[in-house]
Every structure is written in C-alpha cells, then in structure tokens.
Short mmCIF file of C-alpha atoms and ligand atoms in Angstrom, two decimals:
data_model
loop_
_atom_site.label_atom_id
_atom_site.label_comp_id
_atom_site.label_asym_id
_atom_site.label_seq_id
_atom_site.Cartn_x
_atom_site.Cartn_y
_atom_site.Cartn_z
CA UNK X 1 18.93 -45.21 146.16
CA UNK X 2 19.90 -41.67 145.10
CA UNK X 3 19.38 -38.93 147.63
CA UNK X 4 16.56 -36.44 146.90
CA UNK X 5 18.88 -33.75 145.66
CA UNK X 6 20.55 -36.20 143.25
CA UNK X 7 17.10 -37.38 142.07
CA UNK X 8 16.08 -33.80 141.45
CA UNK X 9 19.26 -33.18 139.52
CA UNK X 10 18.63 -36.26 137.38
CA UNK X 11 15.05 -35.25 136.73
CA UNK X 12 16.21 -31.79 135.80
CA UNK X 13 18.82 -33.22 133.44
CA UNK X 14 16.20 -35.44 131.80
CA UNK X 15 13.84 -32.51 131.37
CA UNK X 16 16.57 -30.42 129.80
CA UNK X 17 17.48 -33.27 127.46
CA UNK X 18 13.85 -33.61 126.43
CA UNK X 19 13.61 -29.88 125.79
CA UNK X 20 16.74 -29.94 123.70
CA UNK X 21 15.64 -33.03 121.79
CA UNK X 22 12.07 -31.93 121.21
CA UNK X 23 12.71 -28.98 118.92
CA UNK X 24 15.19 -31.06 116.93
CA UNK X 25 12.71 -33.87 116.43
CA UNK X 26 9.97 -31.40 115.63
CA UNK X 27 12.12 -29.53 113.15
CA UNK X 28 12.92 -32.79 111.43
CA UNK X 29 9.34 -33.97 111.12
CA UNK X 30 8.15 -30.52 110.08
CA UNK X 31 10.86 -29.99 107.46
CA UNK X 32 9.35 -30.05 104.00
CA UNK X 33 10.11 -32.82 101.53
CA UNK X 34 12.02 -31.25 98.66
CA UNK X 35 10.61 -32.28 95.29
CA UNK X 36 12.64 -31.38 92.20
CA UNK X 37 10.43 -30.98 89.15
CA UNK X 38 12.50 -31.29 86.00
CA UNK X 39 10.09 -30.78 83.13
CA UNK X 40 9.92 -28.92 79.83
CA UNK X 41 8.48 -25.40 80.15
CA UNK X 42 9.49 -24.41 76.62
CA UNK X 43 9.57 -26.16 73.24
CA UNK X 44 7.32 -28.74 71.59
CA UNK X 45 6.61 -30.55 74.90
CA UNK X 46 5.94 -27.44 77.04
CA UNK X 47 2.22 -28.15 77.44
CA UNK X 48 3.01 -31.72 78.54
CA UNK X 49 5.31 -30.52 81.30
CA UNK X 50 2.69 -28.05 82.48
CA UNK X 51 0.04 -30.77 82.75
CA UNK X 52 2.36 -33.11 84.66
CA UNK X 53 3.11 -30.38 87.20
CA UNK X 54 -0.57 -29.52 87.55
CA UNK X 55 -1.47 -33.18 88.08
CA UNK X 56 1.25 -33.70 90.69
CA UNK X 57 0.27 -30.59 92.61
CA UNK X 58 -3.43 -31.44 92.44
CA UNK X 59 -2.89 -34.70 94.31
CA UNK X 60 -0.76 -33.00 96.95
CA UNK X 61 -3.37 -30.26 97.30
CA UNK X 62 -6.13 -32.87 97.72
CA UNK X 63 -4.11 -34.27 100.66
CA UNK X 64 -4.09 -30.84 102.31
CA UNK X 65 -0.76 -29.80 100.83
CA UNK X 66 1.13 -32.58 102.66
CA UNK X 67 2.15 -36.18 102.04
CA UNK X 68 2.34 -38.34 105.18
CA UNK X 69 2.27 -35.19 107.28
CA UNK X 70 5.19 -33.55 105.49
CA UNK X 71 4.89 -30.27 103.59
CA UNK X 72 6.05 -30.43 99.99
CA UNK X 73 8.49 -27.82 98.73
CA UNK X 74 9.01 -27.55 94.97
CA UNK X 75 12.19 -26.78 93.06
CA UNK X 76 11.93 -26.36 89.31
CA UNK X 77 14.13 -26.59 86.25
CA UNK X 78 13.03 -26.12 82.62
CA UNK X 79 14.82 -28.96 80.81
CA UNK X 80 13.78 -27.63 77.36
CA UNK X 81 13.58 -31.27 76.18
CA UNK X 82 17.27 -30.84 75.40
CA UNK X 83 19.40 -33.91 76.16
CA UNK X 84 22.63 -31.93 75.77
CA UNK X 85 21.70 -29.81 78.81
CA UNK X 86 20.19 -32.64 80.84
CA UNK X 87 23.12 -33.57 83.07
CA UNK X 88 23.75 -29.93 84.06
CA UNK X 89 20.06 -29.41 84.67
CA UNK X 90 19.55 -32.47 86.86
CA UNK X 91 22.65 -31.59 88.88
CA UNK X 92 21.10 -28.23 89.73
CA UNK X 93 18.37 -30.13 91.52
CA UNK X 94 20.56 -32.84 93.05
CA UNK X 95 23.62 -30.83 94.08
CA UNK X 96 22.50 -27.21 94.36
CA UNK X 97 18.97 -27.65 95.70
CA UNK X 98 19.67 -30.95 97.44
CA UNK X 99 16.22 -32.35 96.61
CA UNK X 100 14.87 -35.49 98.27
CA UNK X 101 13.16 -36.73 95.14
CA UNK X 102 13.37 -35.99 91.43
CA UNK X 103 10.23 -35.94 89.31
CA UNK X 104 10.86 -35.83 85.57
CA UNK X 105 10.67 -35.75 82.67
CA UNK X 106 8.84 -35.85 79.32
CA UNK X 107 11.64 -36.48 76.77
CA UNK X 108 13.25 -39.95 76.76
CA UNK X 109 16.75 -38.66 75.99
CA UNK X 110 16.65 -36.19 78.87
CA UNK X 111 15.18 -38.82 81.18
CA UNK X 112 18.03 -41.24 80.41
CA UNK X 113 20.49 -38.61 81.69
CA UNK X 114 18.30 -38.13 84.78
CA UNK X 115 18.27 -41.87 85.47
CA UNK X 116 22.06 -42.01 85.18
CA UNK X 117 22.47 -39.12 87.63
CA UNK X 118 19.86 -40.61 89.99
CA UNK X 119 21.77 -43.88 90.04
CA UNK X 120 25.15 -42.22 90.58
CA UNK X 121 23.86 -40.04 93.42
CA UNK X 122 21.37 -42.55 94.81
CA UNK X 123 18.57 -39.99 94.46
CA UNK X 124 14.93 -41.08 94.28
CA UNK X 125 13.51 -40.65 90.78
CA UNK X 126 9.88 -40.85 89.68
CA UNK X 127 9.44 -40.61 85.91
CA UNK X 128 6.02 -39.09 85.09
CA UNK X 129 6.18 -39.54 81.32
CA UNK X 130 9.36 -40.41 79.37
CA UNK X 131 9.07 -43.95 78.10
CA UNK X 132 12.76 -44.79 77.46
CA UNK X 133 12.73 -48.58 77.72
CA UNK X 134 16.17 -48.67 79.39
CA UNK X 135 14.92 -46.82 82.48
CA UNK X 136 12.96 -49.90 83.52
CA UNK X 137 15.30 -52.18 81.56
CA UNK X 138 19.11 -52.21 81.83
CA UNK X 139 19.14 -49.03 83.97
CA UNK X 140 16.48 -50.18 86.42
CA UNK X 141 17.16 -49.66 90.09
CA UNK X 142 15.35 -49.70 93.43
CA UNK X 143 15.37 -45.88 93.57
CA UNK X 144 13.68 -45.46 90.15
CA UNK X 145 9.99 -45.91 89.29
CA UNK X 146 7.75 -44.73 86.52
CA UNK X 147 4.13 -43.56 86.77
CA UNK X 148 3.63 -43.54 83.01
CA UNK X 149 4.59 -46.30 80.52
CA UNK X 150 7.54 -47.77 78.66
CA UNK X 151 7.77 -46.79 75.00
CA UNK X 152 7.27 -50.42 74.12
CA UNK X 153 3.78 -50.52 75.71
CA UNK X 154 1.75 -48.10 73.54
CA UNK X 155 3.68 -49.20 70.44
CA UNK X 156 2.96 -52.85 71.10
CA UNK X 157 -0.74 -52.35 71.85
CA UNK X 158 -1.26 -50.31 68.67
CA UNK X 159 0.42 -53.12 66.70
CA UNK X 160 -1.99 -55.64 68.21
CA UNK X 161 -5.00 -53.55 67.14
CA UNK X 162 -3.66 -52.82 63.64
CA UNK X 163 -3.08 -56.53 63.01
CA UNK X 164 -6.53 -57.43 64.39
CA UNK X 165 -8.08 -54.98 61.93
CA UNK X 166 -6.51 -56.99 59.13
CA UNK X 167 -3.98 -54.46 57.85
CA UNK X 168 -1.02 -56.15 56.15
CA UNK X 169 1.41 -53.44 54.96
CA UNK X 170 2.36 -50.65 57.35
CA UNK X 171 4.64 -47.64 57.16
CA UNK X 172 5.86 -45.95 60.31
CA UNK X 173 6.78 -42.32 60.84
CA UNK X 174 8.36 -40.66 63.86
CA UNK X 175 11.13 -38.51 65.29
CA UNK X 176 14.52 -40.16 65.23
CA UNK X 177 15.20 -40.51 68.97
CA UNK X 178 14.69 -43.12 71.70
CA UNK X 179 10.94 -42.63 72.12
CA UNK X 180 10.20 -42.74 68.40
CA UNK X 181 12.47 -45.69 67.71
CA UNK X 182 11.29 -47.76 70.67
CA UNK X 183 7.61 -47.07 70.08
CA UNK X 184 7.99 -48.16 66.46
CA UNK X 185 9.85 -51.27 67.62
CA UNK X 186 6.98 -52.21 69.94
CA UNK X 187 4.50 -51.65 67.09
CA UNK X 188 6.51 -53.79 64.71
CA UNK X 189 6.82 -56.63 67.24
CA UNK X 190 3.05 -56.98 67.70
CA UNK X 191 2.08 -56.14 64.10
CA UNK X 192 4.41 -58.72 62.60
CA UNK X 193 3.42 -61.31 65.21
CA UNK X 194 -0.17 -60.69 64.08
CA UNK X 195 0.65 -61.33 60.42
CA UNK X 196 1.43 -57.80 59.17
CA UNK X 197 4.62 -56.35 57.81
CA UNK X 198 6.30 -52.99 58.27
CA UNK X 199 7.43 -52.09 54.77
CA UNK X 200 9.18 -48.81 55.56
CA UNK X 201 10.24 -46.66 58.52
CA UNK X 202 10.28 -42.91 57.95
CA UNK X 203 11.81 -40.44 60.35
CA UNK X 204 13.07 -36.93 60.91
CA UNK X 205 15.16 -35.35 63.65
CA UNK X 206 13.49 -34.25 66.90
CA UNK X 207 11.71 -31.79 67.10
CA UNK X 208 11.46 -30.98 63.38
CA UNK X 209 8.06 -30.64 61.75
CA UNK X 210 8.87 -30.49 58.05
CA UNK X 211 6.74 -33.50 57.15
CA UNK X 212 6.03 -32.74 53.49
CA UNK X 213 8.60 -34.98 51.76
CA UNK X 214 7.70 -37.89 54.03
CA UNK X 215 3.97 -37.47 53.40
CA UNK X 216 4.67 -37.50 49.67
CA UNK X 217 6.43 -40.82 50.12
CA UNK X 218 3.46 -42.26 52.01
CA UNK X 219 1.12 -41.13 49.23
CA UNK X 220 3.36 -42.81 46.65
CA UNK X 221 3.64 -46.14 48.51
CA UNK X 222 0.01 -46.33 49.67
CA UNK X 223 0.44 -48.76 52.60
CA UNK X 224 -2.67 -50.24 54.29
CA UNK X 225 -1.96 -48.24 57.43
CA UNK X 226 0.46 -45.65 58.85
CA UNK X 227 1.70 -45.84 62.43
CA UNK X 228 2.93 -42.55 63.89
CA UNK X 229 4.57 -41.48 67.12
CA UNK X 230 4.51 -37.72 67.68
CA UNK X 231 3.45 -35.71 70.71
CA UNK X 232 2.76 -32.16 71.83
CA UNK X 233 3.23 -29.36 69.31
CA UNK X 234 4.73 -31.75 66.76
CA UNK X 235 1.66 -34.00 66.92
CA UNK X 236 -0.62 -31.02 66.30
CA UNK X 237 1.24 -30.14 63.10
CA UNK X 238 1.61 -33.73 61.90
CA UNK X 239 -2.09 -34.56 62.19
CA UNK X 240 -3.05 -31.35 60.39
CA UNK X 241 -0.49 -31.89 57.64
CA UNK X 242 -1.58 -35.52 57.15
CA UNK X 243 -5.13 -34.31 56.59
CA UNK X 244 -4.12 -31.37 54.39
CA UNK X 245 -2.09 -33.72 52.18
CA UNK X 246 -5.33 -35.62 51.48
CA UNK X 247 -4.04 -38.73 53.25
CA UNK X 248 -6.61 -38.97 56.04
CA UNK X 249 -9.18 -40.52 53.71
CA UNK X 250 -6.65 -42.49 51.63
CA UNK X 251 -4.48 -44.25 54.26
CA UNK X 252 -5.72 -44.94 57.82
CA UNK X 253 -3.55 -43.22 60.42
CA UNK X 254 -2.87 -45.08 63.66
CA UNK X 255 -0.71 -44.02 66.52
CA UNK X 256 0.11 -44.31 70.14
CA UNK X 257 -2.38 -42.04 71.89
CA UNK X 258 0.09 -39.18 72.32
CA UNK X 259 -0.80 -38.29 68.74
CA UNK X 260 -4.13 -36.90 69.92
CA UNK X 261 -3.71 -36.38 73.68
CA UNK X 262 -3.85 -32.81 74.98
CA UNK X 263 -3.92 -31.69 71.34
CA UNK X 264 -7.49 -32.11 70.08
CA UNK X 265 -8.54 -28.48 70.34
CA UNK X 266 -5.55 -27.34 68.32
CA UNK X 267 -5.92 -30.13 65.77
CA UNK X 268 -9.58 -29.34 65.04
CA UNK X 269 -11.38 -31.46 62.42
CA UNK X 270 -8.12 -33.09 61.24
CA UNK X 271 -8.00 -35.33 64.32
CA UNK X 272 -11.66 -36.28 64.48
CA UNK X 273 -12.21 -40.03 64.26
CA UNK X 274 -8.54 -40.96 64.71
CA UNK X 275 -8.04 -44.17 66.63
CA UNK X 276 -5.10 -44.64 68.96
CA UNK X 277 -4.15 -46.80 71.91
CA UNK X 278 -2.96 -45.57 75.30
CA UNK X 279 -3.18 -46.34 79.02
CA UNK X 280 -5.80 -43.62 79.49
CA UNK X 281 -8.99 -42.41 77.83
CA UNK X 282 -10.65 -39.12 78.76
CA UNK X 283 -14.12 -40.63 78.87
CA UNK X 284 -13.39 -43.63 81.11
CA UNK X 285 -16.64 -43.67 83.03
CA UNK X 286 -15.47 -44.66 86.49
CA UNK X 287 -16.09 -42.81 89.76
CA UNK X 288 -12.32 -42.35 90.14
CA UNK X 289 -11.80 -40.81 86.71
CA UNK X 290 -14.91 -38.66 86.93
CA UNK X 291 -13.88 -37.28 90.33
CA UNK X 292 -10.34 -36.61 89.10
CA UNK X 293 -11.48 -34.80 85.96
CA UNK X 294 -13.93 -32.71 87.94
CA UNK X 295 -11.32 -31.76 90.52
CA UNK X 296 -8.76 -30.93 87.81
CA UNK X 297 -11.23 -28.81 85.82
CA UNK X 298 -12.37 -26.93 88.92
CA UNK X 299 -8.81 -26.20 89.99
CA UNK X 300 -7.26 -25.29 86.65
CA UNK X 301 -10.24 -24.33 84.41
CA UNK X 302 -9.08 -26.80 81.77
CA UNK X 303 -9.57 -30.48 80.99
CA UNK X 304 -7.14 -33.13 82.21
CA UNK X 305 -5.21 -35.30 79.78
CA UNK X 306 -2.90 -38.32 80.06
CA UNK X 307 0.02 -36.16 81.20
CA UNK X 308 -2.02 -34.74 84.07
CA UNK X 309 -2.90 -38.31 85.09
CA UNK X 310 0.75 -39.36 85.06
CA UNK X 311 1.74 -36.37 87.22
CA UNK X 312 -1.10 -37.09 89.63
CA UNK X 313 -0.04 -40.72 89.90
CA UNK X 314 3.62 -39.79 90.44
CA UNK X 315 2.46 -37.92 93.55
CA UNK X 316 0.30 -40.90 94.58
CA UNK X 317 3.31 -43.24 94.34
CA UNK X 318 5.46 -40.87 96.40
CA UNK X 319 2.60 -40.59 98.88
CA UNK X 320 2.36 -44.38 99.20
CA UNK X 321 6.10 -44.62 99.91
CA UNK X 322 6.04 -41.82 102.46
CA UNK X 323 2.95 -43.20 104.21
CA UNK X 324 4.74 -46.52 104.77
CA UNK X 325 7.58 -44.78 106.64
CA UNK X 326 5.32 -42.19 108.31
CA UNK X 327 7.01 -39.39 106.44
CA UNK X 328 10.56 -40.40 107.42
CA UNK X 329 12.21 -40.17 104.01
CA UNK X 330 15.49 -41.35 105.60
CA UNK X 331 14.03 -44.87 105.78
CA UNK X 332 14.95 -45.33 102.16
CA UNK X 333 14.67 -49.11 101.73
CA UNK X 334 11.23 -49.32 103.31
CA UNK X 335 10.13 -46.30 101.30
CA UNK X 336 11.24 -47.61 97.90
CA UNK X 337 9.84 -51.07 98.68
CA UNK X 338 6.45 -49.53 99.53
CA UNK X 339 6.49 -47.45 96.35
CA UNK X 340 7.10 -50.63 94.33
CA UNK X 341 4.34 -52.53 96.13
CA UNK X 342 1.71 -49.82 95.78
CA UNK X 343 -1.54 -50.46 94.00
CA UNK X 344 -2.14 -47.07 92.49
CA UNK X 345 -5.78 -45.96 92.42
CA UNK X 346 -5.29 -44.08 89.17
CA UNK X 347 -7.87 -42.25 87.08
CA UNK X 348 -6.75 -44.66 84.31
CA UNK X 349 -7.83 -47.63 86.47
CA UNK X 350 -5.94 -49.35 89.27
CA UNK X 351 -2.43 -50.43 88.38
CA UNK X 352 0.56 -52.06 90.03
CA UNK X 353 4.28 -51.66 89.34
CA UNK X 354 6.41 -54.42 87.88
CA UNK X 355 9.57 -55.59 89.64
CA UNK X 356 11.42 -53.17 87.35
CA UNK X 357 9.21 -50.28 88.51
CA UNK X 358 7.03 -49.81 85.42
CA UNK X 359 3.19 -49.74 85.44
CA UNK X 360 1.43 -53.00 84.56
CA UNK X 361 -1.67 -51.55 83.00
CA UNK X 362 -4.59 -51.91 80.63
CA UNK X 363 -4.09 -50.34 77.22
CA UNK X 364 -7.21 -48.82 75.72
CA UNK X 365 -8.37 -48.29 72.16
CA UNK X 366 -9.70 -44.73 71.93
CA UNK X 367 -11.30 -42.58 69.26
CA UNK X 368 -11.02 -38.80 68.98
CA UNK X 369 -14.47 -37.18 69.27
CA UNK X 370 -14.81 -33.48 69.94
CA UNK X 371 -12.25 -32.58 72.60
CA UNK X 372 -12.09 -36.07 74.07
CA UNK X 373 -10.28 -39.31 73.35
CA UNK X 374 -13.24 -41.58 73.95
CA UNK X 375 -12.89 -45.09 75.31
CA UNK X 376 -13.73 -47.79 72.76
CA UNK X 377 -12.29 -51.05 74.09
CA UNK X 378 -9.49 -52.64 76.07
CA UNK X 379 -6.79 -53.24 73.44
CA UNK X 380 -4.53 -55.29 75.73
CA UNK X 381 -5.35 -56.19 79.34
CA UNK X 382 -2.70 -55.72 82.08
CA UNK X 383 0.18 -55.20 79.67
CA UNK X 384 3.59 -55.55 81.36
CA UNK X 385 6.75 -54.24 79.75
CA UNK X 386 9.14 -57.17 79.20
CA UNK X 387 11.84 -55.23 81.15
CA UNK X 388 14.54 -56.71 78.97
CA UNK X 389 17.93 -56.31 80.61
CA UNK X 390 16.69 -55.33 84.08
CA UNK X 391 18.62 -57.07 86.85
CA UNK X 392 17.72 -56.13 90.39
C1 PHB K 1 9.34 -39.54 75.26
O1 PHB K 1 10.27 -38.86 74.80
O2 PHB K 1 9.54 -40.58 75.92
C2 PHB K 1 7.93 -39.13 75.07
C3 PHB K 1 7.63 -37.80 74.82
C4 PHB K 1 6.31 -37.41 74.67
C5 PHB K 1 5.29 -38.33 74.78
C6 PHB K 1 5.58 -39.67 75.03
C7 PHB K 1 6.91 -40.06 75.17
O3 PHB K 1 4.03 -37.95 74.67
#
C-alpha cells in the first residue's frame, strides 16, 4: 500500500494529467468542422450555386448553427463552372484551407475534377448538384455521395413520359458536355424502349446561347417532340428563344426540370405550361416541403428551388454522418457508412442512397404555372441510377 505522501503525489499527478488533457479534448470537440463550398458564383450557373449555399446554410442554421455539436466553418471558392480551373480550385480547399469536407459543385465537368481530387486525397465529397454519371459510376468511392441526381435519372424519366404520351419522333438539343450528353442518353434509352425514336441530336458548346440556327433546323424537321437539357441563364434564353421562334405552339418542348427550375420569373410567359420531369416540384403539398419553403422564404426573402433543396439535403447527409460518430469526424469509416445508410427526410420526399452513393428517388412530372413548377404526377417511382461501372 503506498504511503500517504506517495498517494497524495499520485493523486496530484492524476489531477494535473486531467487538467492537461481536458483543454485538449475540449479544444478538439469545440473545433469547427471545415466545410469547403466549391460552387459557381459567376457565369450561367451563378444563381444555382447561390441557392445551393443558401439551402446548405439554412439546414445548419435550423440546427442552431452546429451539426452533432460541432460549429461549421465555411471556406469558399468560385469555380466559375470552368473545368480548366477545377483542379487548382479544389486544391485551394483541400491543401490550402485543409477542409474536412468538400461540397460542390453544379457543373459536371468541374465535379469530375473534384471527384478525382477527393479520391486522390481521401477527402469527403458531397455533390449537391452535378449529375456526371461517372461520379456514382466508375469513380464511385466510400468518401463520395451525391444529394442530387445522376444525369441519367431526369433524362430517363422524361423519356418515359414522352413515350407514354405517344410521341414517336424526337429531336434533342443541349450543350455539348457531360451533363448534356448523359441526360440525352438517359432520355434516348427510355424513349426508344417505349417505342419512340430520336431522329437527331443538336448541340452547341457550353455555355453558348446562340440557338437560332438550331431552332431553324427544328422548325424544318418538325419532330413530334423536342427534348432539351439547359439550366440557369442558358435555360432562360433557350425557353424564350424557342417561343419567339414560334416553336412553342408547333412542336412540344420537353425537358429535364432544370429547364424551368429557378428560372420561371425570368422566362415569363414563354415557360408557362411547359412540362418537365425532376426529383422535386415546388408545390409538393407535404408538411416537410411546406415547412422547408416557409423557412427558406422567411430567411432569404425568395422562393426555394431544386438547387436549394439539394444544398439543404447535402447538409442533412453530412449531419447524419456526424451524428453517428457524435461529431468525431476522425471516425471516417463509421461516418461514411452512416451517410450512405441515411434516410434523408428531404423536402422532395424521403429518399435513400444507393450503394454507389446516389439518391434513389421519385421523379415527378411537373408543369410550369406562374412562378411554380407544379406537381402533376409521379413519372417514375423510386428511380435508381444503374451505377454502371461502380465497384466498391
Ligand atoms: C451539370 O453540369 O451536371 C448540371 C448543371 C446544371 C443543372 C443540372 C446539371 O441544372
């Protein structure tokens, strides 16, 4: 048995150790989680990036500014939707700012570079928009999830609807880059399976908006239906030009919902009545969506759109991962597993993530009315991306 003085010395040593350890442990648990937002703040997708950021921050704010007890600190880079600058830009967040998690981006080409860097550096990546199929296909990885869609999903669901409506001859029109090509591919797959035929693909370089020659070609060929993928500022101009060319009444225009999402005010009468499919509809009359839209409108004095939803859900997925490890972001395997297993209580409706990390979700048929994309029907229930090429 130790003598009293030795016992006192031991107790003293233990107390000192506890005092030394306590601030360290406290500092660790109180250190903010560093979130790197890589989004477009300029260019044709600027408004989309803004809405994603607002959605993400709204969810964090609703949790009292913390996820699983950890403050969130933001680092930002404007990626300009420019793939040639993407690797440099993402490295600013990974290497200079040393972020814990990357959130980005809108443009598929930029997101592919982010996914490559995230894999090489083993950084967590949550993609809040860009649909590049490869991200949850050949490039899939445990550290990468998406809160949005794969390009295949909205393309495929629009093809299902166009075939169901009995259209036989379609032309497609889009920007010539991953998102445009892959969305058109998804459309073609479902449309041709349903008995239709794509007779011609038209495209122009991203982010050009000189549509005139292509619209003239549509007018000359008179297909039964046109399928378009455009978004942001480019979608505003395309929908107006389509109408101004006299095509709106002559050839039905279909699209993935990005054609009319976040754009209706700027498009005015030209967009009214357009039908699209997407994993969200403004008017979904559920308590969850109504509460979200109210909270968003109160906070930002503007209406939410699909991009805001995707940003909000990116924060929810991160929150689910962090909750499972009680905020200890060092417990990487448990964190990524919990993110994958989450059932996300999204304004779009509850969804789960596939093994590849992509939402399995209902795709809705919507119609543009006033400033809303109104819900019309479920186009395809619980649509899962085929995740071709993903090996985990
Ligand atoms: C993309 O590049 O993946 C993309 C961009 C804008 C959208 C949808 C997809 O609205």
